[in-house]
Amino acid sequence: MSNYQELFSDSEDEERVVLYTFARDLNESGAKETVSMTAEEAFQKDRHLHEVITGRCIPYGDYDAKFDQKPDIKDLYNKFELSLNEAFPNSKIIIGNRSGVLPCGLYKVSFRFWIRNHGYLKTPPHCGQYVQSLVNPILSKHGLEPLDHQPYMKRQNMGLATHTKLGDPRILKIPKDVDPKLTIIQNTENENYIDVKLKSNKSSELKRHLPEEFESIMEMVHELMPGVKYDGYKENKNLKSIFLTKSQDQCPIHERTHAHNRNYLVYNTNDGRIKIKCHDEEEVN
């Protein structure tokens, strides 16, 4: 007598359980723990989760712009939505909103988008190259700034839809008729592979030497954060990102010591403007 039915009948009927990787905020200083859970658990049990993306991902991106006063959000949203429709025709486009007033007093317009029924990319850097090449020229045509280039690191944390950062009340809102599971960037089920070859960009490589023009900049930095050291820089056209080592100095933006994040500088060689930036979103000029 065959044991096939006893051994296999139940397993064939079982629903496949898919686990995704998230980082959970532990405190407002940026400390996180990595957890794995289903999509259902992520949207029911927590409100301070970030996706941890290191591999396959659907097209996604962030649009950020800062203003002294609250702008015409509806006009910006309509232009942004129009741009995405031009870039991704015949695809399902989901747009989230996390706009609001920052602690520094500026109003930040912050849109997140997810593209479904279009395909998936190999890694966040592949996604960034592909998405920015399609979207940025269209944004420019409509008078909007380019997409934020920061969300496409090799290991990328992205705040989950309907969630907030611990200590930050701004919720990443999505339309009520959208299934939140569709906003999980790691969820590439039923999507076809988009083959993108990463372009070699030597200008984006980290350079360790200290250019003479940075010496006066570091002197100013040391007045705010005496313990940091220069760690190299990358350049992208007229913008140079200057990286600093981690220290026990207080972040001049949040007035606390970060558990993990490090401050960095953005130097605009066109106008000489220098910004001290923080991965927790605000900046100091």
C-alpha positions in Angstrom: 0.0 0.0 0.0 1.4 3.4 -1.0 2.2 6.0 1.6 2.1 8.8 -1.0 -1.2 10.3 0.2 -0.1 10.3 3.8 3.2 11.9 3.1 2.3 14.5 0.5 -1.4 15.4 0.5 -1.2 18.0 3.3 1.9 19.7 2.1 0.5 20.2 -1.4 -2.5 22.1 0.1 -0.4 24.3 2.4 -0.1 27.9 1.4 3.5 29.1 0.8 4.7 31.4 3.6 6.9 34.3 2.3 9.1 36.1 4.9 10.6 39.5 4.2 13.4 41.3 6.0 12.8 44.4 8.0 14.7 46.7 10.4 12.8 47.7 13.5 13.5 51.0 15.3 14.6 50.4 18.8 15.1 54.1 19.9 15.1 57.6 18.4 18.9 57.5 18.1 18.7 55.2 15.1 19.4 51.8 16.7 17.6 49.0 14.8 17.2 45.3 14.9 16.7 43.0 11.9 13.6 40.9 11.9 11.9 38.6 9.4 8.1 38.4 9.1 5.3 38.0 6.7 3.6 41.0 5.0 0.5 40.5 7.2 2.6 40.6 10.4 4.5 43.7 9.2 1.3 45.7 8.7 -0.4 44.5 11.9 2.2 44.2 14.7 4.4 47.2 14.3 4.5 50.8 13.2 8.2 51.6 13.0 9.6 49.1 10.4 11.9 49.7 7.5 12.4 47.3 4.6 16.0 45.9 4.3 16.6 45.6 0.5 19.8 43.9 -0.7 18.5 42.1 -3.8 15.5 41.8 -6.1 13.2 44.8 -6.0 10.4 46.4 -7.9 11.0 49.9 -9.3 10.6 52.5 -6.5 11.9 55.9 -5.5 11.6 59.1 -3.4 10.9 62.6 -4.4 11.9 65.3 -1.8 11.9 69.1 -2.0 12.1 71.6 0.8 10.3 75.0 1.0 10.3 77.9 3.4 6.5 77.8 3.4 4.0 75.1 2.6 3.7 75.0 -1.3 0.8 74.1 -3.5 1.0 70.3 -2.7 -1.8 69.4 -5.1 0.0 71.1 -8.1 3.3 69.3 -7.2 1.5 66.0 -6.8 -0.3 66.3 -10.1 2.9 67.1 -11.9 4.7 64.2 -10.2 1.9 61.7 -11.0 1.9 62.9 -14.6 5.7 62.4 -14.8 5.4 58.8 -13.5 2.6 58.0 -15.9 4.8 59.1 -18.8 7.7 57.1 -17.5 5.8 53.9 -16.7 2.8 53.7 -19.1 0.6 50.6 -18.7 2.0 50.0 -15.2 0.3 50.2 -11.8 1.6 53.3 -10.0 1.3 53.7 -6.3 2.2 57.0 -4.7 2.6 57.6 -1.0 2.9 60.9 0.9 5.0 61.8 3.9 5.1 65.5 3.6 5.2 67.8 6.6 7.0 70.4 8.6 10.5 69.5 9.8 11.9 70.4 13.2 14.0 73.1 11.5 10.8 74.9 10.4 11.1 74.1 6.6 8.2 72.3 4.9 9.3 69.1 3.2 7.4 67.6 0.3 8.1 63.9 0.4 6.6 61.4 -2.1 7.4 57.7 -2.3 6.4 55.6 -5.3 6.1 51.9 -6.2 5.7 50.5 -9.7 3.8 47.3 -10.2 3.2 45.2 -13.4 6.4 46.5 -14.9 9.1 44.1 -13.7 11.9 43.9 -11.1 15.5 44.8 -10.9 18.5 42.8 -9.5 19.5 45.2 -6.7 18.8 48.7 -5.4 21.7 50.2 -7.5 20.3 48.6 -10.6 16.9 50.0 -9.7 18.3 53.5 -9.2 20.1 53.6 -12.5 17.0 52.3 -14.3 14.4 54.4 -12.6 16.3 57.7 -12.5 17.2 57.4 -16.2 13.4 57.1 -17.0 12.0 59.6 -14.5 14.4 62.5 -14.0 14.3 63.9 -17.6 10.5 63.9 -17.4 10.5 65.6 -13.9 12.8 68.3 -15.3 10.4 68.8 -18.2 7.6 69.5 -15.7 9.7 71.9 -13.6 10.4 69.4 -10.8 13.6 68.5 -9.1 15.2 65.0 -9.8 14.6 62.0 -7.6 16.5 61.6 -4.4 19.6 59.4 -5.3 20.1 58.2 -1.7 17.6 55.3 -1.7 19.6 53.1 -4.0 22.5 51.8 -1.8 23.6 48.2 -1.9 22.0 47.6 1.4 19.0 50.0 1.6 16.5 50.6 4.4 13.2 52.0 3.2 10.5 53.0 5.6 7.4 50.8 5.3 4.1 52.3 4.1 1.6 53.3 6.9 4.6 53.4 9.3 6.6 56.2 10.9 10.2 56.6 12.1 10.4 56.3 15.9 10.1 59.9 17.2 8.9 61.3 13.9 5.1 61.7 13.6 5.0 61.9 9.8 3.2 58.7 8.5 4.0 57.4 5.0 0.4 57.4 3.8 -1.0 55.5 0.9 -4.5 55.6 -0.8 -7.1 53.6 1.2 -7.9 51.4 -1.8 -4.3 50.2 -2.1 -3.4 46.8 -0.6 -0.3 47.7 1.6 1.4 44.4 0.6 1.8 45.9 -2.9 4.2 48.5 -1.5 6.7 45.9 -0.2 9.6 46.5 -2.5 11.0 43.0 -1.9 7.8 41.5 -3.2 8.6 40.7 -6.8 6.0 37.9 -7.3 4.5 37.9 -10.8 7.0 40.4 -12.0 9.4 39.8 -14.9 13.2 40.4 -14.7 14.5 43.7 -16.1 18.1 43.2 -17.3 20.1 46.3 -16.5 23.9 46.5 -16.7 25.3 48.8 -14.2 27.4 51.5 -15.7 30.9 52.1 -14.4 31.0 55.5 -12.9 34.5 56.4 -11.6 33.4 59.8 -10.5 31.2 58.0 -7.9 34.1 56.1 -6.4 35.2 57.0 -2.9 38.3 59.1 -3.0 40.4 58.9 0.3 42.8 61.8 -0.2 42.0 65.2 1.3 41.9 67.9 -1.4 43.3 71.3 -0.3 39.9 72.9 -0.8 38.4 70.7 1.9 40.9 71.7 4.6 39.0 74.9 5.5 35.7 73.0 5.4 37.0 70.5 7.9 38.1 73.3 10.2 34.6 74.5 10.3 33.3 71.0 10.9 35.6 70.5 13.8 34.1 73.6 15.5 30.8 71.7 15.6 32.1 68.2 16.0 35.7 68.1 17.3 35.9 64.3 17.3 35.1 63.5 13.7 37.7 62.8 11.0 37.7 63.1 7.2 36.8 59.7 5.6 36.8 60.5 1.9 34.5 62.0 -0.7 32.5 61.2 -3.9 31.6 63.6 -6.6 28.6 63.9 -8.9 29.0 66.8 -11.4 29.0 70.0 -9.2 28.2 68.2 -6.0 30.8 66.6 -3.7 29.7 64.4 -0.8 32.2 64.6 2.0 32.1 61.6 4.4 33.0 61.8 8.1 34.0 59.1 10.6 31.6 58.2 13.4 32.3 59.9 16.7 30.7 60.6 20.1 30.0 64.2 19.1 26.4 65.4 19.1 24.7 65.7 15.7 24.3 69.4 15.2 20.9 68.8 13.6 19.3 66.6 16.3 21.5 67.5 19.2 22.2 63.9 20.2 24.7 61.2 19.4 23.7 58.8 16.7 23.8 55.1 17.4 24.7 54.2 13.8 24.3 57.0 11.4 27.1 59.4 10.6 26.8 63.0 9.5 28.1 63.9 6.0 28.6 67.1 4.0 27.4 68.2 0.5 29.6 70.8 -1.1 28.2 72.6 -4.2 31.2 73.8 -6.2 29.0 76.1 -8.3 27.9 78.4 -5.5 30.3 77.3 -2.7 27.4 76.3 -0.4 28.1 73.6 2.1 25.4 71.6 3.9 25.8 69.4 6.9 23.4 66.5 6.4 22.0 63.7 8.5 20.3 60.5 7.4 17.4 61.4 9.6 16.4 63.9 6.9 17.1 67.5 8.1 20.2 69.6 7.3 22.2 72.5 8.5 23.6 75.2 6.1 
